[in-house]
Amino acid sequence: MLEAGLVGARFVHLSCVIISFGAALFPLYSCLSADSSERLGRQLNPILITAALGALLSGLAWFGLTVANMSGELADAVDRDTLASVLWDTDFGHVWAVRAPLMILLVAAIQLPGVSHLNRRAIAIVTFLAAILLVSLAGIGHTQVNEGTSARIHVTSDVAHLLAAGAWLGGLLPLSLFLASNQKVRVPNRGVVRVLSRFSGMGYAAVAVLLASGSINSWFLVGSLSHLISTTYGQLLLVKSGLFALMVLLAAANRFWLVPAMAQSPTANGSESMLAKLRGHVLGEQVVGLVVVGVVSVLGTLDPAMYGS
């Protein structure tokens, strides 16, 4: 019961923080036109508010359920003395003492009037707060099993992994909204192609960082091929890697097939057909990405392969 609740809270929290960061970052690199920026801003604002509130509520649930899991008593999830003891007397609690105000600040920042218009200064503030909230997760995960230089390398790698995952997965939502608002395009549209190219460029960097940081993290947490194959943690990590490969294949099909075909199509119907397929692929990436977040949520509750069974 506790484990299932903890996995659920982790899943909702990770998803909400990833959306908060990736969706806020998207307008800063995508070179949207003024019309597209205004339209996307109206669509994104309620999503950002919902994601920030979801992160706050699920974050509180995550902390409370972790405390209950430590003590073995569900009642301790709302026991003031037990919560205070964990908050102030453990490294886990110290990180959450910083994260809680960050979550409140993020909710407040999204209320800034410029956010709904994707004002660069306002949206940059939201992006910064969401990024700090996202990378702070590196302080409460499996990076804590290491010490000294190994710990610093592992934390740095985990921070890079979180940011890359957030930029890619979180950016898929505003990209899908942008594509939906341009589904009636009658000719190959340079604005659409430009935004897609900018997203692809970010995606290249994100995939490279995810591959490098994922390899480093796996070295620290798995250690050997036998651990990878014989432990539950290692087997789930293989599932995660397979899902990641599927996302990369979908993204590669977008970049090297659908986007060029849409840009070079001699007819409006051809362009619309490619755009519809592209939207389907982006939706597929989002679905697979959510499954990846689900797997990560389970992995966070297990002992690393190097130390578990």
PDB file of C-alpha atoms in Angstrom:
ATOM      1  CA  MET A   1       0.000   0.000   0.000  1.00  0.00           C
ATOM      2  CA  LEU A   2       2.692   2.458   1.045  1.00  0.00           C
ATOM      3  CA  GLU A   3       4.971   1.428  -1.815  1.00  0.00           C
ATOM      4  CA  ALA A   4       2.200   1.842  -4.389  1.00  0.00           C
ATOM      5  CA  GLY A   5       1.279   5.261  -3.000  1.00  0.00           C
ATOM      6  CA  LEU A   6       4.922   6.315  -3.018  1.00  0.00           C
ATOM      7  CA  VAL A   7       5.393   5.226  -6.633  1.00  0.00           C
ATOM      8  CA  GLY A   8       2.225   7.105  -7.595  1.00  0.00           C
ATOM      9  CA  ALA A   9       3.314  10.286  -5.813  1.00  0.00           C
ATOM     10  CA  ARG A  10       6.749  10.092  -7.427  1.00  0.00           C
ATOM     11  CA  PHE A  11       5.203   9.593 -10.873  1.00  0.00           C
ATOM     12  CA  VAL A  12       2.869  12.578 -10.580  1.00  0.00           C
ATOM     13  CA  HIS A  13       5.597  14.784  -9.119  1.00  0.00           C
ATOM     14  CA  LEU A  14       8.213  13.891 -11.730  1.00  0.00           C
ATOM     15  CA  SER A  15       5.705  14.366 -14.546  1.00  0.00           C
ATOM     16  CA  CYS A  16       4.552  17.752 -13.253  1.00  0.00           C
ATOM     17  CA  VAL A  17       8.070  19.101 -12.684  1.00  0.00           C
ATOM     18  CA  ILE A  18       9.233  17.862 -16.098  1.00  0.00           C
ATOM     19  CA  ILE A  19       6.256  19.557 -17.771  1.00  0.00           C
ATOM     20  CA  SER A  20       6.845  22.769 -15.803  1.00  0.00           C
ATOM     21  CA  PHE A  21      10.472  22.960 -16.925  1.00  0.00           C
ATOM     22  CA  GLY A  22      10.222  21.698 -20.501  1.00  0.00           C
ATOM     23  CA  ALA A  23       7.062  23.633 -21.358  1.00  0.00           C
ATOM     24  CA  ALA A  24       8.454  26.885 -19.950  1.00  0.00           C
ATOM     25  CA  LEU A  25      11.787  26.366 -21.728  1.00  0.00           C
ATOM     26  CA  PHE A  26      10.186  25.726 -25.138  1.00  0.00           C
ATOM     27  CA  PRO A  27       9.348  29.380 -26.015  1.00  0.00           C
ATOM     28  CA  LEU A  28      12.901  30.463 -25.158  1.00  0.00           C
ATOM     29  CA  TYR A  29      14.533  28.482 -27.988  1.00  0.00           C
ATOM     30  CA  SER A  30      11.776  27.740 -30.511  1.00  0.00           C
ATOM     31  CA  CYS A  31      11.695  31.106 -32.361  1.00  0.00           C
ATOM     32  CA  LEU A  32       7.903  31.354 -32.376  1.00  0.00           C
ATOM     33  CA  SER A  33       6.232  34.043 -34.444  1.00  0.00           C
ATOM     34  CA  ALA A  34       4.301  36.743 -32.565  1.00  0.00           C
ATOM     35  CA  ASP A  35       0.946  35.150 -33.420  1.00  0.00           C
ATOM     36  CA  SER A  36       2.079  31.656 -32.468  1.00  0.00           C
ATOM     37  CA  SER A  37       3.605  32.944 -29.234  1.00  0.00           C
ATOM     38  CA  GLU A  38       0.379  34.670 -28.214  1.00  0.00           C
ATOM     39  CA  ARG A  39      -1.721  31.616 -29.068  1.00  0.00           C
ATOM     40  CA  LEU A  40       0.606  29.147 -27.346  1.00  0.00           C
ATOM     41  CA  GLY A  41       0.843  31.374 -24.280  1.00  0.00           C
ATOM     42  CA  ARG A  42      -2.915  31.232 -23.773  1.00  0.00           C
ATOM     43  CA  GLN A  43      -2.834  27.443 -24.098  1.00  0.00           C
ATOM     44  CA  LEU A  44       0.206  26.888 -21.884  1.00  0.00           C
ATOM     45  CA  ASN A  45      -0.737  29.134 -18.970  1.00  0.00           C
ATOM     46  CA  PRO A  46      -3.415  26.854 -17.438  1.00  0.00           C
ATOM     47  CA  ILE A  47      -1.198  23.835 -18.088  1.00  0.00           C
ATOM     48  CA  LEU A  48       1.728  25.441 -16.262  1.00  0.00           C
ATOM     49  CA  ILE A  49      -0.508  26.399 -13.335  1.00  0.00           C
ATOM     50  CA  THR A  50      -1.910  22.864 -13.123  1.00  0.00           C
ATOM     51  CA  ALA A  51       1.568  21.312 -13.367  1.00  0.00           C
ATOM     52  CA  ALA A  52       2.977  23.579 -10.647  1.00  0.00           C
ATOM     53  CA  LEU A  53       0.064  22.874  -8.296  1.00  0.00           C
ATOM     54  CA  GLY A  54       0.353  19.168  -9.095  1.00  0.00           C
ATOM     55  CA  ALA A  55       4.065  19.282  -8.283  1.00  0.00           C
ATOM     56  CA  LEU A  56       3.335  20.969  -4.940  1.00  0.00           C
ATOM     57  CA  LEU A  57       0.598  18.564  -3.837  1.00  0.00           C
ATOM     58  CA  SER A  58       2.348  15.411  -5.068  1.00  0.00           C
ATOM     59  CA  GLY A  59       5.613  16.635  -3.548  1.00  0.00           C
ATOM     60  CA  LEU A  60       3.972  16.929  -0.134  1.00  0.00           C
ATOM     61  CA  ALA A  61       2.468  13.461  -0.615  1.00  0.00           C
ATOM     62  CA  TRP A  62       5.871  12.064  -1.640  1.00  0.00           C
ATOM     63  CA  PHE A  63       7.513  13.469   1.492  1.00  0.00           C
ATOM     64  CA  GLY A  64       4.754  12.249   3.811  1.00  0.00           C
ATOM     65  CA  LEU A  65       4.627   8.762   2.295  1.00  0.00           C
ATOM     66  CA  THR A  66       8.424   8.472   2.447  1.00  0.00           C
ATOM     67  CA  VAL A  67       8.319   9.326   6.153  1.00  0.00           C
ATOM     68  CA  ALA A  68       5.593   6.713   6.655  1.00  0.00           C
ATOM     69  CA  ASN A  69       7.642   4.188   4.680  1.00  0.00           C
ATOM     70  CA  MET A  70      10.653   4.870   6.909  1.00  0.00           C
ATOM     71  CA  SER A  71       8.661   4.241  10.085  1.00  0.00           C
ATOM     72  CA  GLY A  72       6.362   1.560   8.718  1.00  0.00           C
ATOM     73  CA  GLU A  73       3.270   3.392   9.955  1.00  0.00           C
ATOM     74  CA  LEU A  74       0.921   5.153   7.527  1.00  0.00           C
ATOM     75  CA  ALA A  75      -0.250   7.471  10.316  1.00  0.00           C
ATOM     76  CA  ASP A  76       3.247   8.992  10.456  1.00  0.00           C
ATOM     77  CA  ALA A  77       2.618  10.537   7.018  1.00  0.00           C
ATOM     78  CA  VAL A  78       0.582  13.212   8.816  1.00  0.00           C
ATOM     79  CA  ASP A  79       2.156  13.080  12.278  1.00  0.00           C
ATOM     80  CA  ARG A  80       3.605  16.514  13.022  1.00  0.00           C
ATOM     81  CA  ASP A  81       6.429  15.382  15.310  1.00  0.00           C
ATOM     82  CA  THR A  82       7.576  12.591  13.006  1.00  0.00           C
ATOM     83  CA  LEU A  83       7.473  14.847   9.940  1.00  0.00           C
ATOM     84  CA  ALA A  84       9.428  17.565  11.762  1.00  0.00           C
ATOM     85  CA  SER A  85      12.034  15.072  12.937  1.00  0.00           C
ATOM     86  CA  VAL A  86      12.673  13.807   9.396  1.00  0.00           C
ATOM     87  CA  LEU A  87      12.549  17.329   7.937  1.00  0.00           C
ATOM     88  CA  TRP A  88      15.179  18.799  10.249  1.00  0.00           C
ATOM     89  CA  ASP A  89      17.300  15.791  11.244  1.00  0.00           C
ATOM     90  CA  THR A  90      17.941  13.992   7.927  1.00  0.00           C
ATOM     91  CA  ASP A  91      19.624  14.888   4.643  1.00  0.00           C
ATOM     92  CA  PHE A  92      16.438  13.817   2.857  1.00  0.00           C
ATOM     93  CA  GLY A  93      14.453  16.274   4.958  1.00  0.00           C
ATOM     94  CA  HIS A  94      16.935  19.094   4.405  1.00  0.00           C
ATOM     95  CA  VAL A  95      16.494  18.810   0.640  1.00  0.00           C
ATOM     96  CA  TRP A  96      12.713  18.887   1.001  1.00  0.00           C
ATOM     97  CA  ALA A  97      12.966  21.911   3.296  1.00  0.00           C
ATOM     98  CA  VAL A  98      14.439  23.725   0.286  1.00  0.00           C
ATOM     99  CA  ARG A  99      12.150  22.143  -2.302  1.00  0.00           C
ATOM    100  CA  ALA A 100       8.890  23.077  -0.562  1.00  0.00           C
ATOM    101  CA  PRO A 101       9.448  26.868  -0.788  1.00  0.00           C
ATOM    102  CA  LEU A 102      10.652  26.393  -4.374  1.00  0.00           C
ATOM    103  CA  MET A 103       7.373  24.729  -5.300  1.00  0.00           C
ATOM    104  CA  ILE A 104       5.412  27.598  -3.754  1.00  0.00           C
ATOM    105  CA  LEU A 105       7.588  30.143  -5.582  1.00  0.00           C
ATOM    106  CA  LEU A 106       6.983  28.315  -8.863  1.00  0.00           C
ATOM    107  CA  VAL A 107       3.211  28.469  -8.386  1.00  0.00           C
ATOM    108  CA  ALA A 108       3.501  32.196  -7.616  1.00  0.00           C
ATOM    109  CA  ALA A 109       5.821  32.915 -10.563  1.00  0.00           C
ATOM    110  CA  ILE A 110       3.371  31.428 -13.048  1.00  0.00           C
ATOM    111  CA  GLN A 111       0.860  34.073 -11.928  1.00  0.00           C
ATOM    112  CA  LEU A 112       3.131  36.826 -13.322  1.00  0.00           C
ATOM    113  CA  PRO A 113       1.149  38.722 -15.991  1.00  0.00           C
ATOM    114  CA  GLY A 114       3.786  38.211 -18.677  1.00  0.00           C
ATOM    115  CA  VAL A 115       3.700  34.411 -18.483  1.00  0.00           C
ATOM    116  CA  SER A 116       0.422  34.045 -20.396  1.00  0.00           C
ATOM    117  CA  HIS A 117       1.944  36.157 -23.206  1.00  0.00           C
ATOM    118  CA  LEU A 118       5.248  34.224 -23.098  1.00  0.00           C
ATOM    119  CA  ASN A 119       7.153  37.370 -22.159  1.00  0.00           C
ATOM    120  CA  ARG A 120      10.788  36.237 -22.217  1.00  0.00           C
ATOM    121  CA  ARG A 121      11.695  37.685 -18.828  1.00  0.00           C
ATOM    122  CA  ALA A 122       8.629  36.242 -17.085  1.00  0.00           C
ATOM    123  CA  ILE A 123       8.913  32.836 -18.727  1.00  0.00           C
ATOM    124  CA  ALA A 124      12.667  32.756 -17.981  1.00  0.00           C
ATOM    125  CA  ILE A 125      11.893  33.172 -14.265  1.00  0.00           C
ATOM    126  CA  VAL A 126       9.465  30.245 -14.416  1.00  0.00           C
ATOM    127  CA  THR A 127      12.019  28.158 -16.330  1.00  0.00           C
ATOM    128  CA  PHE A 128      14.757  28.928 -13.792  1.00  0.00           C
ATOM    129  CA  LEU A 129      12.610  27.985 -10.789  1.00  0.00           C
ATOM    130  CA  ALA A 130      11.402  24.803 -12.492  1.00  0.00           C
ATOM    131  CA  ALA A 131      14.996  23.896 -13.393  1.00  0.00           C
ATOM    132  CA  ILE A 132      16.161  24.296  -9.780  1.00  0.00           C
ATOM    133  CA  LEU A 133      13.216  22.229  -8.584  1.00  0.00           C
ATOM    134  CA  LEU A 134      14.029  19.539 -11.150  1.00  0.00           C
ATOM    135  CA  VAL A 135      17.763  19.285 -10.421  1.00  0.00           C
ATOM    136  CA  SER A 136      17.138  19.245  -6.664  1.00  0.00           C
ATOM    137  CA  LEU A 137      15.782  15.732  -7.188  1.00  0.00           C
ATOM    138  CA  ALA A 138      19.411  14.651  -7.565  1.00  0.00           C
ATOM    139  CA  GLY A 139      19.803  15.308  -3.839  1.00  0.00           C
ATOM    140  CA  ILE A 140      17.209  12.740  -2.750  1.00  0.00           C
ATOM    141  CA  GLY A 141      17.873   9.854  -5.096  1.00  0.00           C
ATOM    142  CA  HIS A 142      20.406   7.080  -5.481  1.00  0.00           C
ATOM    143  CA  THR A 143      23.274   9.549  -5.772  1.00  0.00           C
ATOM    144  CA  GLN A 144      23.433   9.416  -1.977  1.00  0.00           C
ATOM    145  CA  VAL A 145      24.999   5.931  -2.041  1.00  0.00           C
ATOM    146  CA  ASN A 146      28.352   7.413  -3.110  1.00  0.00           C
ATOM    147  CA  GLU A 147      30.913   9.470  -1.225  1.00  0.00           C
ATOM    148  CA  GLY A 148      33.680  11.923  -2.076  1.00  0.00           C
ATOM    149  CA  THR A 149      34.624  12.396  -5.720  1.00  0.00           C
ATOM    150  CA  SER A 150      32.318   9.592  -6.833  1.00  0.00           C
ATOM    151  CA  ALA A 151      29.380  11.358  -5.202  1.00  0.00           C
ATOM    152  CA  ARG A 152      30.198  14.651  -6.933  1.00  0.00           C
ATOM    153  CA  ILE A 153      30.500  12.963 -10.330  1.00  0.00           C
ATOM    154  CA  HIS A 154      27.266  11.034  -9.789  1.00  0.00           C
ATOM    155  CA  VAL A 155      25.315  14.105  -8.669  1.00  0.00           C
ATOM    156  CA  THR A 156      26.625  16.156 -11.607  1.00  0.00           C
ATOM    157  CA  SER A 157      25.672  13.384 -14.013  1.00  0.00           C
ATOM    158  CA  ASP A 158      22.214  13.075 -12.464  1.00  0.00           C
ATOM    159  CA  VAL A 159      21.650  16.835 -12.715  1.00  0.00           C
ATOM    160  CA  ALA A 160      22.545  16.734 -16.418  1.00  0.00           C
ATOM    161  CA  HIS A 161      20.269  13.710 -16.908  1.00  0.00           C
ATOM    162  CA  LEU A 162      17.320  15.440 -15.244  1.00  0.00           C
ATOM    163  CA  LEU A 163      17.724  18.657 -17.244  1.00  0.00           C
ATOM    164  CA  ALA A 164      18.056  16.820 -20.558  1.00  0.00           C
ATOM    165  CA  ALA A 165      15.034  14.631 -19.823  1.00  0.00           C
ATOM    166  CA  GLY A 166      13.013  17.648 -18.723  1.00  0.00           C
ATOM    167  CA  ALA A 167      13.877  19.675 -21.813  1.00  0.00           C
ATOM    168  CA  TRP A 168      12.960  16.844 -24.189  1.00  0.00           C
ATOM    169  CA  LEU A 169       9.962  15.221 -22.500  1.00  0.00           C
ATOM    170  CA  GLY A 170       8.527  18.467 -21.170  1.00  0.00           C
ATOM    171  CA  GLY A 171       9.006  20.196 -24.520  1.00  0.00           C
ATOM    172  CA  LEU A 172       6.857  17.644 -26.339  1.00  0.00           C
ATOM    173  CA  LEU A 173       3.651  19.060 -24.841  1.00  0.00           C
ATOM    174  CA  PRO A 174       4.031  22.639 -26.154  1.00  0.00           C
ATOM    175  CA  LEU A 175       5.304  21.214 -29.448  1.00  0.00           C
ATOM    176  CA  SER A 176       2.128  19.154 -29.822  1.00  0.00           C
ATOM    177  CA  LEU A 177      -0.008  22.220 -29.009  1.00  0.00           C
ATOM    178  CA  PHE A 178       1.907  24.244 -31.587  1.00  0.00           C
ATOM    179  CA  LEU A 179       1.431  21.573 -34.254  1.00  0.00           C
ATOM    180  CA  ALA A 180      -2.278  21.262 -33.464  1.00  0.00           C
ATOM    181  CA  SER A 181      -2.745  25.010 -33.893  1.00  0.00           C
ATOM    182  CA  ASN A 182      -1.075  24.784 -37.321  1.00  0.00           C
ATOM    183  CA  GLN A 183      -2.937  21.724 -38.606  1.00  0.00           C
ATOM    184  CA  LYS A 184      -4.818  23.830 -41.163  1.00  0.00           C
ATOM    185  CA  VAL A 185      -1.654  25.015 -42.883  1.00  0.00           C
ATOM    186  CA  ARG A 186      -2.247  24.953 -46.635  1.00  0.00           C
ATOM    187  CA  VAL A 187       1.318  25.118 -47.881  1.00  0.00           C
ATOM    188  CA  PRO A 188       4.738  24.104 -46.542  1.00  0.00           C
ATOM    189  CA  ASN A 189       5.077  26.639 -43.714  1.00  0.00           C
ATOM    190  CA  ARG A 190       8.526  28.062 -42.968  1.00  0.00           C
ATOM    191  CA  GLY A 191       7.482  29.034 -39.452  1.00  0.00           C
ATOM    192  CA  VAL A 192       6.451  25.476 -38.620  1.00  0.00           C
ATOM    193  CA  VAL A 193       9.623  24.029 -40.146  1.00  0.00           C
ATOM    194  CA  ARG A 194      11.747  26.554 -38.225  1.00  0.00           C
ATOM    195  CA  VAL A 195      10.183  25.612 -34.876  1.00  0.00           C
ATOM    196  CA  LEU A 196      10.562  21.905 -35.646  1.00  0.00           C
ATOM    197  CA  SER A 197      14.218  22.403 -36.574  1.00  0.00           C
ATOM    198  CA  ARG A 198      14.884  24.292 -33.339  1.00  0.00           C
ATOM    199  CA  PHE A 199      13.220  21.533 -31.318  1.00  0.00           C
ATOM    200  CA  SER A 200      15.258  18.905 -33.176  1.00  0.00           C
ATOM    201  CA  GLY A 201      18.460  20.777 -32.360  1.00  0.00           C
ATOM    202  CA  MET A 202      17.553  20.769 -28.687  1.00  0.00           C
ATOM    203  CA  GLY A 203      16.630  17.100 -29.003  1.00  0.00           C
ATOM    204  CA  TYR A 204      20.069  16.199 -30.408  1.00  0.00           C
ATOM    205  CA  ALA A 205      21.745  17.792 -27.400  1.00  0.00           C
ATOM    206  CA  ALA A 206      19.289  16.179 -24.972  1.00  0.00           C
ATOM    207  CA  VAL A 207      19.797  12.679 -26.395  1.00  0.00           C
ATOM    208  CA  ALA A 208      23.591  13.058 -26.275  1.00  0.00           C
ATOM    209  CA  VAL A 209      23.456  14.193 -22.642  1.00  0.00           C
ATOM    210  CA  LEU A 210      21.007  11.421 -21.716  1.00  0.00           C
ATOM    211  CA  LEU A 211      23.243   8.766 -23.273  1.00  0.00           C
ATOM    212  CA  ALA A 212      26.385  10.044 -21.539  1.00  0.00           C
ATOM    213  CA  SER A 213      24.817  10.709 -18.143  1.00  0.00           C
ATOM    214  CA  GLY A 214      22.765   7.507 -18.264  1.00  0.00           C
ATOM    215  CA  SER A 215      25.937   5.500 -18.861  1.00  0.00           C
ATOM    216  CA  ILE A 216      27.668   7.176 -15.917  1.00  0.00           C
ATOM    217  CA  ASN A 217      24.687   6.658 -13.620  1.00  0.00           C
ATOM    218  CA  SER A 218      24.417   3.011 -14.648  1.00  0.00           C
ATOM    219  CA  TRP A 219      28.085   2.474 -13.863  1.00  0.00           C
ATOM    220  CA  PHE A 220      27.553   3.724 -10.316  1.00  0.00           C
ATOM    221  CA  LEU A 221      24.246   1.924  -9.713  1.00  0.00           C
ATOM    222  CA  VAL A 222      24.628  -1.341 -11.657  1.00  0.00           C
ATOM    223  CA  GLY A 223      28.344  -1.977 -11.895  1.00  0.00           C
ATOM    224  CA  SER A 224      28.343  -5.176 -13.955  1.00  0.00           C
ATOM    225  CA  LEU A 225      26.482  -7.035 -16.682  1.00  0.00           C
ATOM    226  CA  SER A 226      25.478  -9.779 -14.249  1.00  0.00           C
ATOM    227  CA  HIS A 227      23.820  -7.224 -11.951  1.00  0.00           C
ATOM    228  CA  LEU A 228      22.062  -5.702 -14.953  1.00  0.00           C
ATOM    229  CA  ILE A 229      20.558  -9.030 -15.980  1.00  0.00           C
ATOM    230  CA  SER A 230      19.934 -10.737 -12.644  1.00  0.00           C
ATOM    231  CA  THR A 231      18.368  -7.967 -10.527  1.00  0.00           C
ATOM    232  CA  THR A 232      14.925  -6.378 -10.677  1.00  0.00           C
ATOM    233  CA  TYR A 233      16.565  -2.957 -10.788  1.00  0.00           C
ATOM    234  CA  GLY A 234      18.756  -3.955 -13.720  1.00  0.00           C
ATOM    235  CA  GLN A 235      15.881  -5.522 -15.621  1.00  0.00           C
ATOM    236  CA  LEU A 236      13.740  -2.401 -15.217  1.00  0.00           C
ATOM    237  CA  LEU A 237      16.704  -0.335 -16.358  1.00  0.00           C
ATOM    238  CA  LEU A 238      16.816  -2.434 -19.529  1.00  0.00           C
ATOM    239  CA  VAL A 239      13.100  -1.754 -20.052  1.00  0.00           C
ATOM    240  CA  LYS A 240      13.746   1.959 -19.596  1.00  0.00           C
ATOM    241  CA  SER A 241      16.615   1.810 -22.108  1.00  0.00           C
ATOM    242  CA  GLY A 242      14.398   0.060 -24.655  1.00  0.00           C
ATOM    243  CA  LEU A 243      11.691   2.703 -24.263  1.00  0.00           C
ATOM    244  CA  PHE A 244      14.307   5.431 -24.628  1.00  0.00           C
ATOM    245  CA  ALA A 245      15.510   3.810 -27.864  1.00  0.00           C
ATOM    246  CA  LEU A 246      11.917   3.804 -29.147  1.00  0.00           C
ATOM    247  CA  MET A 247      11.602   7.517 -28.414  1.00  0.00           C
ATOM    248  CA  VAL A 248      14.855   8.185 -30.259  1.00  0.00           C
ATOM    249  CA  LEU A 249      13.578   6.240 -33.286  1.00  0.00           C
ATOM    250  CA  LEU A 250      10.355   8.268 -33.350  1.00  0.00           C
ATOM    251  CA  ALA A 251      12.311  11.511 -33.041  1.00  0.00           C
ATOM    252  CA  ALA A 252      14.719  10.430 -35.798  1.00  0.00           C
ATOM    253  CA  ALA A 253      11.792   9.634 -38.105  1.00  0.00           C
ATOM    254  CA  ASN A 254      10.455  13.126 -37.460  1.00  0.00           C
ATOM    255  CA  ARG A 255      13.764  14.834 -38.141  1.00  0.00           C
ATOM    256  CA  PHE A 256      15.018  12.863 -41.131  1.00  0.00           C
ATOM    257  CA  TRP A 257      11.774  11.866 -42.849  1.00  0.00           C
ATOM    258  CA  LEU A 258       8.634  13.794 -41.905  1.00  0.00           C
ATOM    259  CA  VAL A 259      10.015  17.326 -41.487  1.00  0.00           C
ATOM    260  CA  PRO A 260      12.014  17.300 -44.776  1.00  0.00           C
ATOM    261  CA  ALA A 261       9.055  15.717 -46.596  1.00  0.00           C
ATOM    262  CA  MET A 262       6.704  18.381 -45.256  1.00  0.00           C
ATOM    263  CA  ALA A 263       9.071  21.207 -46.174  1.00  0.00           C
ATOM    264  CA  GLN A 264       9.620  19.915 -49.714  1.00  0.00           C
ATOM    265  CA  SER A 265       6.077  18.750 -50.491  1.00  0.00           C
ATOM    266  CA  PRO A 266       4.879  20.343 -53.756  1.00  0.00           C
ATOM    267  CA  THR A 267       1.224  20.169 -52.682  1.00  0.00           C
ATOM    268  CA  ALA A 268      -0.810  21.398 -49.730  1.00  0.00           C
ATOM    269  CA  ASN A 269      -2.324  17.941 -49.248  1.00  0.00           C
ATOM    270  CA  GLY A 270       1.126  16.373 -49.041  1.00  0.00           C
ATOM    271  CA  SER A 271       2.236  18.914 -46.470  1.00  0.00           C
ATOM    272  CA  GLU A 272      -0.894  18.372 -44.366  1.00  0.00           C
ATOM    273  CA  SER A 273      -0.430  14.594 -44.534  1.00  0.00           C
ATOM    274  CA  MET A 274       3.142  14.825 -43.257  1.00  0.00           C
ATOM    275  CA  LEU A 275       2.071  17.242 -40.517  1.00  0.00           C
ATOM    276  CA  ALA A 276      -0.635  14.804 -39.361  1.00  0.00           C
ATOM    277  CA  LYS A 277       1.899  11.961 -39.209  1.00  0.00           C
ATOM    278  CA  LEU A 278       4.293  14.223 -37.321  1.00  0.00           C
ATOM    279  CA  ARG A 279       1.631  15.008 -34.732  1.00  0.00           C
ATOM    280  CA  GLY A 280       1.040  11.281 -34.315  1.00  0.00           C
ATOM    281  CA  HIS A 281       4.739  10.647 -33.730  1.00  0.00           C
ATOM    282  CA  VAL A 282       4.963  13.473 -31.175  1.00  0.00           C
ATOM    283  CA  LEU A 283       1.963  12.021 -29.351  1.00  0.00           C
ATOM    284  CA  GLY A 284       3.667   8.624 -29.422  1.00  0.00           C
ATOM    285  CA  GLU A 285       6.815  10.123 -27.906  1.00  0.00           C
ATOM    286  CA  GLN A 286       4.736  11.648 -25.107  1.00  0.00           C
ATOM    287  CA  VAL A 287       3.035   8.346 -24.302  1.00  0.00           C
ATOM    288  CA  VAL A 288       6.330   6.428 -24.277  1.00  0.00           C
ATOM    289  CA  GLY A 289       7.898   9.224 -22.234  1.00  0.00           C
ATOM    290  CA  LEU A 290       5.200   8.897 -19.568  1.00  0.00           C
ATOM    291  CA  VAL A 291       5.865   5.155 -19.392  1.00  0.00           C
ATOM    292  CA  VAL A 292       9.575   5.945 -18.908  1.00  0.00           C
ATOM    293  CA  VAL A 293       8.686   8.282 -16.028  1.00  0.00           C
ATOM    294  CA  GLY A 294       6.597   5.465 -14.550  1.00  0.00           C
ATOM    295  CA  VAL A 295       9.551   3.066 -14.735  1.00  0.00           C
ATOM    296  CA  VAL A 296      11.821   5.696 -13.155  1.00  0.00           C
ATOM    297  CA  SER A 297       9.273   6.155 -10.362  1.00  0.00           C
ATOM    298  CA  VAL A 298       9.509   2.449  -9.556  1.00  0.00           C
ATOM    299  CA  LEU A 299      13.315   2.383  -9.851  1.00  0.00           C
ATOM    300  CA  GLY A 300      13.551   5.127  -7.239  1.00  0.00           C
ATOM    301  CA  THR A 301      11.935   2.853  -4.654  1.00  0.00           C
ATOM    302  CA  LEU A 302      14.302  -0.083  -5.303  1.00  0.00           C
ATOM    303  CA  ASP A 303      17.825  -0.725  -4.102  1.00  0.00           C
ATOM    304  CA  PRO A 304      20.379  -0.142  -6.897  1.00  0.00           C
ATOM    305  CA  ALA A 305      21.411  -3.305  -8.727  1.00  0.00           C
ATOM    306  CA  MET A 306      24.896  -3.136  -7.245  1.00  0.00           C
ATOM    307  CA  TYR A 307      23.452  -3.357  -3.721  1.00  0.00           C
ATOM    308  CA  GLY A 308      20.135  -5.150  -4.252  1.00  0.00           C
ATOM    309  CA  SER A 309      18.762  -8.384  -5.609  1.00  0.00           C
TER     310      SER A 309
END
